[in-house]
XYZ file of N, CA and C in Angstrom:
312
model
N -26.177 -15.840 18.812
C -24.955 -15.480 19.721
C -23.753 -16.194 19.023
N -23.837 -17.347 18.665
C -22.695 -18.051 18.198
C -22.408 -17.454 16.727
N -23.327 -17.144 16.061
C -23.047 -16.661 14.648
C -22.450 -15.265 14.830
N -22.795 -14.370 15.767
C -21.994 -13.283 15.939
C -20.618 -13.348 16.222
N -20.224 -14.433 17.081
C -18.876 -14.642 17.406
C -18.119 -15.103 16.077
N -18.763 -15.877 15.392
C -18.183 -16.246 14.232
C -17.830 -15.282 13.106
N -18.809 -14.360 13.130
C -18.669 -13.201 12.122
C -17.496 -12.284 12.728
N -17.414 -12.056 13.940
C -16.261 -11.134 14.437
C -15.063 -11.892 14.200
N -14.921 -13.157 14.487
C -13.547 -13.792 14.176
C -13.269 -13.746 12.678
N -14.296 -13.894 11.790
C -13.983 -13.813 10.495
C -13.450 -12.426 10.049
N -14.249 -11.328 10.744
C -13.794 -10.066 10.471
C -12.454 -9.632 10.901
N -11.906 -10.325 12.036
C -10.732 -9.934 12.534
C -9.585 -10.602 11.591
N -9.872 -11.695 11.029
C -8.858 -12.194 10.122
C -8.401 -11.666 8.948
N -9.200 -10.671 8.519
C -8.878 -9.726 7.339
C -8.122 -8.644 7.682
N -7.789 -8.209 8.893
C -7.239 -6.987 9.271
C -5.814 -6.946 8.586
N -5.147 -7.867 8.589
C -3.801 -7.860 7.910
C -3.761 -7.656 6.526
N -4.855 -8.254 5.840
C -5.025 -8.123 4.423
C -5.446 -6.600 4.125
N -6.262 -6.159 4.857
C -6.833 -4.765 4.583
C -5.686 -3.827 5.096
N -4.853 -3.941 5.914
C -3.786 -3.064 6.279
C -2.675 -3.121 5.138
N -2.459 -4.309 4.587
C -1.599 -4.420 3.524
C -2.030 -3.669 2.318
N -3.254 -3.888 2.001
C -3.830 -3.030 0.921
C -3.903 -1.536 0.902
N -4.109 -1.177 2.219
C -3.954 0.315 2.436
C -2.652 0.791 2.367
N -1.688 0.105 2.834
C -0.356 0.450 2.730
C 0.163 0.560 1.345
N -0.379 -0.362 0.485
C 0.007 -0.449 -0.851
C -0.464 0.822 -1.441
N -1.704 1.302 -1.298
C -2.279 2.353 -1.818
C -1.395 3.715 -1.384
N -1.148 3.687 -0.088
C -0.297 4.846 0.318
C 1.188 4.867 -0.165
N 1.749 3.675 -0.449
C 3.106 3.675 -1.192
C 2.995 4.174 -2.441
N 1.793 3.867 -3.343
C 1.808 4.310 -4.729
C 1.638 5.780 -4.657
N 0.701 6.249 -3.777
C 0.414 7.654 -3.661
C 1.682 8.423 -3.374
N 2.518 7.894 -2.613
C 3.793 8.555 -2.135
C 4.792 8.500 -3.353
N 4.678 7.401 -4.152
C 5.738 7.318 -5.005
C 5.400 8.292 -6.290
N 4.048 8.355 -6.632
C 3.711 9.449 -7.618
C 3.539 10.755 -7.064
N 3.334 10.936 -5.779
C 2.963 12.321 -5.273
C 4.203 13.149 -4.798
N 5.324 12.274 -4.469
C 6.389 13.077 -3.973
C 7.498 13.076 -5.028
N 7.441 13.834 -5.850
C 8.405 13.955 -6.743
C 9.103 15.425 -6.987
N 10.074 15.626 -7.868
C 10.878 16.812 -7.919
C 9.926 17.866 -8.588
N 9.031 17.500 -9.428
C 8.110 18.534 -10.107
C 7.178 19.081 -9.107
N 6.547 18.250 -8.295
C 5.553 18.762 -7.448
C 6.176 19.656 -6.164
N 7.289 19.047 -5.693
C 7.954 19.746 -4.621
C 9.372 19.866 -4.978
N 9.700 20.969 -5.592
C 11.131 21.144 -6.068
C 12.230 21.237 -5.030
N 11.936 21.942 -4.024
C 12.924 22.091 -2.913
C 12.625 21.354 -1.733
N 12.172 20.070 -1.677
C 11.865 19.160 -0.700
C 13.133 18.398 -0.400
N 13.472 18.406 0.885
C 14.575 17.558 1.414
C 14.247 16.041 1.086
N 15.477 15.358 0.830
C 15.241 13.752 0.622
C 14.859 13.198 1.863
N 14.887 13.674 3.020
C 14.602 12.978 4.244
C 13.146 12.962 4.341
N 12.328 13.777 3.813
C 10.803 13.603 3.763
C 10.421 12.268 3.299
N 10.759 12.075 1.888
C 10.291 10.645 1.416
C 10.812 9.372 2.183
N 12.226 9.599 2.618
C 12.829 8.550 3.426
C 11.952 8.217 4.676
N 11.647 9.255 5.389
C 10.869 9.109 6.620
C 9.488 8.481 6.298
N 8.680 9.099 5.263
C 7.372 8.551 5.016
C 7.345 7.080 4.502
N 8.379 6.589 3.593
C 8.556 5.372 3.312
C 8.959 4.482 4.394
N 9.769 4.976 5.392
C 10.026 4.143 6.651
C 9.001 3.882 7.479
N 8.085 4.936 7.482
C 6.571 4.802 8.281
C 5.853 3.550 7.481
N 5.690 3.686 6.280
C 4.981 2.676 5.558
C 5.672 1.335 5.779
N 6.960 1.093 5.834
C 7.709 -0.031 6.157
C 7.328 -0.534 7.537
N 7.261 0.403 8.527
C 6.777 -0.015 9.959
C 5.426 -0.540 9.904
N 4.513 -0.033 9.028
C 3.268 -0.550 8.877
C 3.183 -1.916 8.259
N 3.925 -2.154 7.203
C 4.189 -3.570 6.665
C 4.681 -4.549 7.695
N 5.522 -4.102 8.633
C 6.098 -5.017 9.653
C 4.851 -5.349 10.635
N 4.139 -4.323 10.999
C 2.957 -4.491 11.803
C 1.866 -5.470 11.101
N 1.759 -5.345 9.990
C 0.919 -6.160 9.175
C 1.394 -7.713 9.141
N 2.587 -7.809 9.054
C 3.274 -9.134 9.042
C 3.049 -9.719 10.436
N 3.269 -8.977 11.534
C 3.045 -9.573 12.756
C 1.651 -9.922 13.056
N 0.690 -9.092 12.627
C -0.781 -9.442 12.560
C -1.001 -10.737 11.894
N -0.431 -10.864 10.712
C -0.530 -12.205 9.874
C -0.094 -13.370 10.603
N 0.985 -13.239 11.375
C 1.659 -14.369 12.018
C 0.762 -14.948 13.135
N -0.106 -14.067 13.647
C -0.963 -14.618 14.759
C -2.318 -15.145 14.192
N -2.508 -15.171 12.872
C -3.903 -15.718 12.297
C -3.945 -17.165 12.578
N -5.123 -17.773 12.583
C -5.270 -19.201 12.720
C -5.478 -19.831 11.432
N -6.264 -19.092 10.478
C -6.737 -19.572 9.155
C -5.313 -19.658 8.310
N -4.939 -20.992 7.855
C -3.796 -20.969 7.237
C -3.753 -20.386 5.688
N -4.861 -20.501 5.095
C -5.070 -19.826 3.728
C -4.740 -18.406 3.836
N -5.503 -17.596 4.679
C -5.328 -16.285 4.694
C -3.986 -15.937 5.333
N -3.473 -16.663 6.311
C -2.135 -16.345 6.960
C -1.085 -16.497 5.728
N -1.151 -17.500 5.006
C -0.106 -17.663 4.017
C -0.226 -16.631 3.007
N -1.487 -16.274 2.324
C -1.464 -15.217 1.490
C -1.062 -13.706 2.116
N -1.480 -13.596 3.163
C -1.117 -12.250 3.878
C 0.319 -12.193 4.086
N 1.124 -13.231 4.485
C 2.498 -13.175 4.585
C 3.197 -12.990 3.323
N 2.766 -13.739 2.404
C 3.317 -13.590 1.112
C 3.035 -12.233 0.367
N 1.966 -11.743 0.617
C 1.771 -10.351 0.038
C 2.549 -9.317 0.666
N 2.559 -9.416 2.002
C 3.128 -8.396 2.846
C 4.751 -8.465 2.599
N 5.374 -9.672 2.551
C 6.698 -9.794 2.194
C 7.137 -9.362 0.783
N 6.218 -9.662 -0.211
C 6.479 -9.124 -1.646
C 6.260 -7.679 -1.729
N 5.681 -7.056 -0.753
C 5.610 -5.482 -1.031
C 6.549 -4.901 -0.025
N 7.007 -5.596 1.061
C 8.038 -5.000 1.954
C 9.389 -4.925 1.337
N 9.821 -6.130 0.618
C 11.211 -6.281 0.097
C 11.443 -5.144 -0.933
N 10.601 -4.703 -1.824
C 10.991 -3.617 -2.841
C 10.907 -2.309 -2.162
N 10.143 -2.163 -1.018
C 10.117 -0.865 -0.352
C 11.462 -0.667 0.502
N 11.953 -1.754 1.113
C 13.219 -1.808 1.902
C 14.415 -1.296 0.734
N 14.396 -1.917 -0.256
C 15.364 -1.749 -1.353
C 15.260 -0.326 -1.863
N 13.887 0.176 -1.970
C 13.842 1.698 -2.363
C 14.290 2.628 -1.315
N 14.050 2.294 -0.060
C 14.437 3.227 0.959
C 16.059 3.131 1.015
N 16.735 1.920 0.792
C 18.035 1.832 0.903
C 18.711 2.718 -0.378
N 18.040 2.792 -1.408
C 18.470 3.682 -2.602
C 18.315 5.104 -2.385
N 17.264 5.382 -1.651
C 17.064 6.831 -1.278
C 18.081 7.243 -0.248
N 18.451 6.397 0.739
C 19.590 6.772 1.572
C 20.881 6.879 0.964
N 21.073 6.088 -0.091
C 22.296 5.961 -0.638
C 22.393 7.399 -1.578
N 21.269 7.730 -2.158
C 21.271 9.152 -2.978
C 21.436 10.196 -2.073
N 20.875 10.044 -0.775
C 20.979 11.226 0.131
C 22.361 11.212 0.609
N 23.059 10.121 0.809
C 24.503 10.072 1.192
C 25.329 10.745 0.090
N 25.079 10.517 -1.055
C 25.867 10.922 -2.246
C 25.661 12.479 -2.384
N 24.586 12.830 -2.173
C 24.179 14.372 -2.635
C 24.580 15.259 -1.386
N 24.537 14.812 -0.213
C 24.991 15.702 0.847
C 26.554 15.805 1.123
N 26.957 16.976 1.329
C 28.387 17.098 1.606
C 28.854 16.324 2.812
């Protein structure tokens, strides 16, 4: 009985890391999948909205990581999430800037 509780608590501690890894894979797939060659007439709002959804996922992962009790996993998860969130925010800003320049 006690072993099962410990196993569940250990399993719950890795949710933030798993979510961060999944969002990293989704970001890479979006980066290489949504380009002008594959979808030539796609509006720029589509990648902006998809990257924004991934950014919301990173913020959720950050909030999950803040609630962890294990300091090693908490520190690693916070650093990994912040290191992936910052370039994503810059990329979305540049996409919004390009969208503002290209639209009349």
